[in-house]
Structure formats: structure tokens, C-alpha cells
Amino acid sequence: MDGFTETHSSHMTPHSHYSLDKSTLETLDVKSILIDPLEEDDHEDFELYDIIVQSENIDYYDIDIYTDEQRQTFVDMHNLYRANFTYPIPEGSNMKMIEYNKTLEWAASEYIKLCKYEHGFADSDNMTYGTGQNLYKGSSPLISRHLWMFYYELPDWNFENQTCREDPGGKHVECGHFTQMMWAHTQHIGCARRSHCWPRETYIYVNCHYHPGGNWKRSYYIDMFRYGKPCTGSEMADGNLCHKNLTVDKRMCQDYNLDCECVLNCKNCATPNYEKCRCDCKEGWDSTDCGQPCEDTYHWVYPKFPKVCEESLKHPDWYPNLGCNHTLFLLLKCRKTCGFCTPLNQSATADRHCCGGKRCDWYSVLNTKTCECEKDCPTFGCLYEKAKSLPLRRTWPYLSTCSRFKPMPFLLLSVLVMIVIWVEI
């Protein structure tokens, strides 16, 4: 089913929050503890009740034009869900705070003018590159209800296998609205709506565009979000600045008058650097908390092309989208070759090493007192016993098309470049 058509369902009653630890990772009726945001909640940190009251008070303006207050409701509700790490959602270390973008709103409005309840983009829209999309069709005019129906797909997502669950027939059910809403790398949203697409029906039609888009498919090897202590794995320019479990930068702290703090959880003998709000890693370690080995992982995605990182660095003119300055390329992990971490050099002085240069597998870190490797909690390998020493080399099922982007043209050229590299090797 494309998009989301709201169905009549039983009204949920509020439940208390659950904290996630290893003992709670057992079978549970997840829907029995989901919290409907239309009801009062005890999550005082985000003043959820105030957000909902505001949403209900302003949602009855001109039905096809969002006000600034309504746009802020989209932002507030998304950030509320993205920061709410309660059972069964593991904590996320790199979840970014969402901002509203009027260019994305324009793109969404251009498409919604066509009254097509299917995924796509208007011909006048040149913003389709890397853009995700969520659609809603229902009778409620409340923004909070629209977003709640997206979030309600949470029970259909398997946090251990990182796939949508399977129905009795073995097919993956739809959960792409939820995953797009919770996609860590998404930073901007813009939405539009219409109320008169279908004259014989009273449906509200809502189209939200996201950038960067989520729901990467198959072998791109990009997770919805990275499991770990909130804000300790930030990928923002200003290190591990944090606002209510979401990563931010200095501009956001200033523009929105946020109460920001520097959250450091340095690992493997790393030194806290509060000026940059990040950890200074010892040789052989990577990421803002120094909890990951300094390695290129592109070959995990394409094992037949083990030298892609090295060759693309030698030949940056072949195609610029494979260069070290390209965001996608960094997400696909050529960090060692691109110089974003310092590889281990055994001949270096001892002060540049941790525990004599000892290394651990993924999801494990060094105990600096015993120099033994131990589980890094609450990362994936700590929460789930099935985790191997390396991240899951999975093949993603195709998620709901409700949060997708058009095929990026450079991917086809990238494949051709890799074929050339392979032939030369």
C-alpha cells in the first residue's frame, strides 16, 4: 500500500515508559505500551502535553496553508519521537534534530497539487535528489494525529534484525513511515496538505518531504540510527553538542535558543576535548567517542571492489561523487583512506597508543585498567547476543515506498567507475 490511509482503530490508553536493558529484550506486545500523543504523557522533558494542546488549537486554520506555528508542530513532534528512546527503542547516539525547510514544503506542495495519492514528484520540482517522502490520507485535521499514525508502525520494525517484520506469509510488512521519521541522517522536513482532492470524500491529504531521505535500500549499509548513548556518536560539525537526546550544532543552539550541552563518552584511552566537544582518539580508533576501529568498510558493501577507497583517492577526477569530500562516500566508510582517522602505527611512541596498540572487534572497547576487550554498551553488540564481531552484513528488504527518494543518477556512474577499477586491478 502506498502512503498511509488512516483506519479506524481502538483508542490507545497511556502507559508508563520503559527503559531498555538486556533483561527487557524479550517478547512483548509492543502495541500494548505505545503511547498515543493525543493523550497526556509523562515525558516532561519535551513538555508533550503543551505541544499537543498547541497543535489542537492551531490545526483549524486555513486547511491548505500551514502557519509558522503549524510548521513548528511538525518539527516538535518529529523531534519528540526521535528523542524518545523508551522500550523497545534502543538509545541512538547519532540522532539529529529536525529543522523545517520551506523549500521542501514548496516541493511537497507542487506534487500535492496533482492530487495523486501515490509516491512521486512534480515535474517542476528539481529537489528530488536524495529526498524522502511520507504520505497521509485520513479524516483527521490534526498534525499530531498524522505523525502518530506514522509512528504507530513501530511494532512492525525489528530492531535486532533491522528489518520490517514478516507476516505469516513471509512478506515484510510496511513500516517505512516510521523508519523515515526516525532516520538519523535526516535533518530537514517540509510538508503540504490539501482537503479537496476528492470531492465526494472528506479526506485530508498530507505530503511530507525529508532531506536527506531515509530508507536506504539493500547494500548501501546505512542504518536507521546507530545504537549507543544519546549524542555520543554525533556526526555534526561541532562535535557532540546535545539538546534533549538530539545532536545539534552551535548555529542551532543559537538560532533556536536551545539549552545545549557537550556530551562526551570517550573510549579506548581517548582524551576529552571540550573545546571541540569531541574525543581525541588514540591511533587505530575512530568516531567522536573513539569507540570504532579506524578502518575502511566500503569493501563490506562491495566485497568485489576491495580497493575502491584507494583508487578513488588516486583518481578524484574520474567522478567527483566518489571523492573524500562527498557525504555519501563518507557514510559508506572510507574514513581511513580519506584521513578522517589515524591508522595504527606500531612504531609510534607509546603515548599515541592505547594498551600498547591493542585492538578490539566492533562493538567492543578496551578496559583501560585491564587492557582487556569488553562489550561496548549500549551498542548493538551489547544489546543483542546474535551480533557478530563486525556489523551486520545484511541485505535490506525493500521498505515501504512511503519514504523513498528517486534513484540518484550518480549511482549508475559510480558502478561504471567501480567496474573500471576492478578491471584495472
CSV table of C-alpha atoms in Angstrom, one decimal, residues 191-397:
chain,number,residue,atom,x,y,z
A,191,CYS,CA,5.1,19.5,4.4
A,192,ALA,CA,2.0,20.4,2.4
A,193,ARG,CA,-1.7,19.4,2.5
A,194,ARG,CA,-5.0,19.5,0.6
A,195,SER,CA,-8.5,18.9,1.7
A,196,HIS,CA,-10.4,19.0,-1.6
A,197,CYS,CA,-8.7,16.4,-3.8
A,198,TRP,CA,-11.6,14.0,-3.7
A,199,PRO,CA,-14.9,15.9,-3.8
A,200,ARG,CA,-17.0,13.0,-2.6
A,201,GLU,CA,-14.8,12.4,0.4
A,202,THR,CA,-13.7,14.5,3.3
A,203,TYR,CA,-10.1,13.2,3.4
A,204,ILE,CA,-7.1,15.3,4.4
A,205,TYR,CA,-4.1,14.6,2.1
A,206,VAL,CA,-0.7,15.4,3.6
A,207,ASN,CA,2.7,15.1,1.8
A,208,CYS,CA,5.9,15.5,3.8
A,209,HIS,CA,9.4,15.7,2.1
A,210,TYR,CA,12.5,14.8,4.0
A,211,HIS,CA,16.2,15.6,3.3
A,212,PRO,CA,18.4,13.7,3.3
A,213,GLY,CA,16.0,11.0,2.6
A,214,GLY,CA,15.9,7.8,4.7
A,215,ASN,CA,15.1,4.2,3.9
A,216,TRP,CA,18.2,3.4,2.0
A,217,LYS,CA,17.8,0.0,0.4
A,218,ARG,CA,19.8,-3.2,0.1
A,219,SER,CA,23.5,-2.8,0.1
A,220,TYR,CA,24.1,0.8,1.0
A,221,TYR,CA,24.9,-0.2,4.5
A,222,ILE,CA,23.5,2.8,6.3
A,223,ASP,CA,21.5,2.1,9.5
A,224,MET,CA,18.3,3.9,10.6
A,225,PHE,CA,20.4,5.1,13.6
A,226,ARG,CA,23.4,4.0,15.5
A,227,TYR,CA,22.7,2.4,18.9
A,228,GLY,CA,24.5,4.0,21.8
A,229,LYS,CA,24.3,6.7,24.4
A,230,PRO,CA,22.5,9.7,23.1
A,231,CYS,CA,24.6,12.3,21.3
A,232,THR,CA,27.9,10.4,21.8
A,233,GLY,CA,28.2,9.4,18.2
A,234,SER,CA,27.3,12.8,16.6
A,235,GLU,CA,28.2,13.5,13.0
A,236,MET,CA,27.6,17.2,13.3
A,237,ALA,CA,30.3,19.7,12.6
A,238,ASP,CA,30.6,20.9,16.2
A,239,GLY,CA,31.1,17.6,17.9
A,240,ASN,CA,28.8,16.0,20.5
A,241,LEU,CA,26.6,19.0,21.2
A,242,CYS,CA,23.3,17.8,22.5
A,243,HIS,CA,19.8,19.1,23.1
A,244,LYS,CA,17.4,16.6,24.8
A,245,ASN,CA,18.9,13.5,23.3
A,246,LEU,CA,19.4,15.0,19.8
A,247,THR,CA,22.6,16.1,18.2
A,248,VAL,CA,22.8,19.8,17.2
A,249,ASP,CA,25.5,22.3,16.2
A,250,LYS,CA,26.3,25.8,17.5
A,251,ARG,CA,24.2,27.6,14.9
A,252,MET,CA,21.1,25.6,16.0
A,253,CYS,CA,21.8,26.3,19.7
A,254,GLN,CA,22.0,30.0,19.0
A,255,ASP,CA,19.2,30.3,16.4
A,256,TYR,CA,16.6,28.4,18.5
A,257,ASN,CA,17.9,29.5,21.9
A,258,LEU,CA,18.4,25.8,22.9
A,259,ASP,CA,19.8,24.5,26.2
A,260,CYS,CA,22.8,22.7,24.7
A,261,GLU,CA,25.4,20.7,26.5
A,262,CYS,CA,28.6,18.9,25.4
A,263,VAL,CA,28.2,15.1,25.9
A,264,LEU,CA,31.4,13.1,25.8
A,265,ASN,CA,31.8,9.4,26.5
A,266,CYS,CA,35.4,8.9,25.4
A,267,LYS,CA,36.6,5.3,24.9
A,268,ASN,CA,39.9,3.4,24.3
A,269,CYS,CA,42.1,5.9,26.2
A,270,ALA,CA,40.8,8.9,24.3
A,271,THR,CA,41.2,12.3,25.7
A,272,PRO,CA,38.2,14.6,26.2
A,273,ASN,CA,38.4,17.8,24.1
A,274,TYR,CA,35.7,20.1,25.4
A,275,GLU,CA,36.7,23.0,23.2
A,276,LYS,CA,35.8,20.9,20.1
A,277,CYS,CA,33.3,18.8,22.1
A,278,ARG,CA,34.7,15.6,20.9
A,279,CYS,CA,37.2,12.9,21.9
A,280,ASP,CA,40.8,13.0,20.7
A,281,CYS,CA,41.4,9.4,19.7
A,282,LYS,CA,44.5,7.3,20.1
A,283,GLU,CA,45.9,5.7,16.9
A,284,GLY,CA,43.7,3.0,15.5
A,285,TRP,CA,40.4,4.3,16.7
A,286,ASP,CA,37.7,6.4,15.1
A,287,SER,CA,34.4,8.3,15.6
A,288,THR,CA,33.6,11.2,18.0
A,289,ASP,CA,33.7,8.8,21.0
A,290,CYS,CA,36.7,6.8,19.7
A,291,GLY,CA,34.7,3.6,20.0
A,292,GLN,CA,35.1,2.2,16.5
A,293,PRO,CA,38.2,0.8,14.8
A,294,CYS,CA,39.9,3.1,12.2
A,295,GLU,CA,39.0,1.1,9.1
A,296,ASP,CA,37.7,1.4,5.6
A,297,THR,CA,34.4,-0.5,5.4
A,298,TYR,CA,33.4,0.1,1.8
A,299,HIS,CA,34.6,-3.4,0.9
A,300,TRP,CA,31.9,-4.8,3.2
A,301,VAL,CA,29.3,-3.2,0.9
A,302,TYR,CA,31.0,-4.2,-2.3
A,303,PRO,CA,33.4,-7.1,-1.5
A,304,LYS,CA,34.4,-7.5,-5.1
A,305,PHE,CA,35.9,-4.0,-5.1
A,306,PRO,CA,38.3,-4.0,-2.1
A,307,LYS,CA,40.4,-1.1,-3.4
A,308,VAL,CA,37.7,1.4,-4.2
A,309,CYS,CA,38.8,3.7,-1.4
A,310,GLU,CA,42.4,3.8,-2.5
A,311,GLU,CA,41.7,4.1,-6.3
A,312,SER,CA,39.1,6.8,-5.9
A,313,LEU,CA,41.6,8.8,-3.9
A,314,LYS,CA,44.3,8.4,-6.6
A,315,HIS,CA,41.8,9.4,-9.4
A,316,PRO,CA,39.5,12.1,-8.0
A,317,ASP,CA,38.9,13.3,-11.5
A,318,TRP,CA,37.2,10.1,-12.6
A,319,TYR,CA,34.0,11.1,-10.9
A,320,PRO,CA,33.8,13.7,-8.2
A,321,ASN,CA,30.9,11.9,-6.3
A,322,LEU,CA,33.4,9.2,-5.3
A,323,GLY,CA,35.8,11.7,-3.7
A,324,CYS,CA,36.5,12.0,0.0
A,325,ASN,CA,34.5,15.3,0.2
A,326,HIS,CA,31.3,13.5,-0.8
A,327,THR,CA,28.9,12.9,2.0
A,328,LEU,CA,27.6,9.6,0.7
A,329,PHE,CA,31.1,8.3,0.3
A,330,LEU,CA,31.9,9.1,3.9
A,331,LEU,CA,28.7,7.3,5.0
A,332,LEU,CA,29.9,4.3,3.1
A,333,LYS,CA,33.1,4.4,5.2
A,334,CYS,CA,36.4,5.3,3.5
A,335,ARG,CA,37.4,7.2,6.6
A,336,LYS,CA,40.8,5.6,7.0
A,337,THR,CA,41.9,6.3,3.4
A,338,CYS,CA,40.4,9.8,3.5
A,339,GLY,CA,42.3,10.6,6.6
A,340,PHE,CA,39.4,11.1,9.0
A,341,CYS,CA,41.1,8.8,11.5
A,342,THR,CA,44.7,7.8,12.2
A,343,PRO,CA,45.5,4.2,11.5
A,344,LEU,CA,47.5,2.2,14.0
A,345,ASN,CA,51.3,2.6,13.7
A,346,GLN,CA,53.1,0.1,16.0
A,347,SER,CA,56.4,2.0,15.7
A,348,ALA,CA,54.8,5.2,17.1
A,349,THR,CA,55.5,6.3,20.7
A,350,ALA,CA,53.5,4.6,23.5
A,351,ASP,CA,51.6,7.8,24.3
A,352,ARG,CA,49.9,7.6,20.9
A,353,HIS,CA,48.6,4.1,21.6
A,354,CYS,CA,46.0,2.6,23.9
A,355,CYS,CA,47.2,-0.5,25.8
A,356,GLY,CA,50.2,-0.9,23.6
A,357,GLY,CA,48.2,-0.7,20.4
A,358,LYS,CA,45.8,-3.5,21.3
A,359,ARG,CA,42.7,-3.5,19.2
A,360,CYS,CA,39.2,-4.9,19.7
A,361,ASP,CA,36.5,-6.1,17.4
A,362,TRP,CA,33.5,-4.0,16.5
A,363,TYR,CA,31.0,-3.4,19.4
A,364,SER,CA,33.9,-4.0,21.9
A,365,VAL,CA,36.2,-1.5,23.6
A,366,LEU,CA,39.3,-1.6,25.8
A,367,ASN,CA,39.0,-1.6,29.6
A,368,THR,CA,41.8,0.9,30.2
A,369,LYS,CA,42.6,-0.7,33.6
A,370,THR,CA,42.9,-4.3,32.5
A,371,CYS,CA,43.5,-3.7,28.8
A,372,GLU,CA,41.0,-6.4,28.0
A,373,CYS,CA,38.3,-6.1,25.4
A,374,GLU,CA,34.7,-5.9,26.7
A,375,LYS,CA,31.3,-5.3,25.3
A,376,ASP,CA,30.5,-1.7,24.5
A,377,CYS,CA,27.1,-0.9,25.9
A,378,PRO,CA,24.5,0.0,24.9
A,379,THR,CA,25.7,-0.6,21.3
A,380,PHE,CA,24.2,-3.2,19.0
A,381,GLY,CA,26.7,-5.9,20.0
A,382,CYS,CA,25.8,-5.4,23.7
A,383,LEU,CA,22.1,-5.4,23.3
A,384,TYR,CA,21.8,-8.3,21.0
A,385,GLU,CA,23.6,-11.6,21.5
A,386,LYS,CA,23.4,-12.5,17.9
A,387,ALA,CA,25.7,-9.6,16.9
A,388,LYS,CA,29.0,-10.7,15.3
A,389,SER,CA,32.3,-9.0,15.7
A,390,LEU,CA,31.6,-7.0,12.6
A,391,PRO,CA,28.4,-5.0,11.8
A,392,LEU,CA,25.6,-7.0,10.2
A,393,ARG,CA,26.4,-7.6,6.5
A,394,ARG,CA,22.7,-7.7,5.7
A,395,THR,CA,20.7,-7.3,2.6
A,396,TRP,CA,17.9,-4.9,3.4
A,397,PRO,CA,14.3,-5.8,2.4
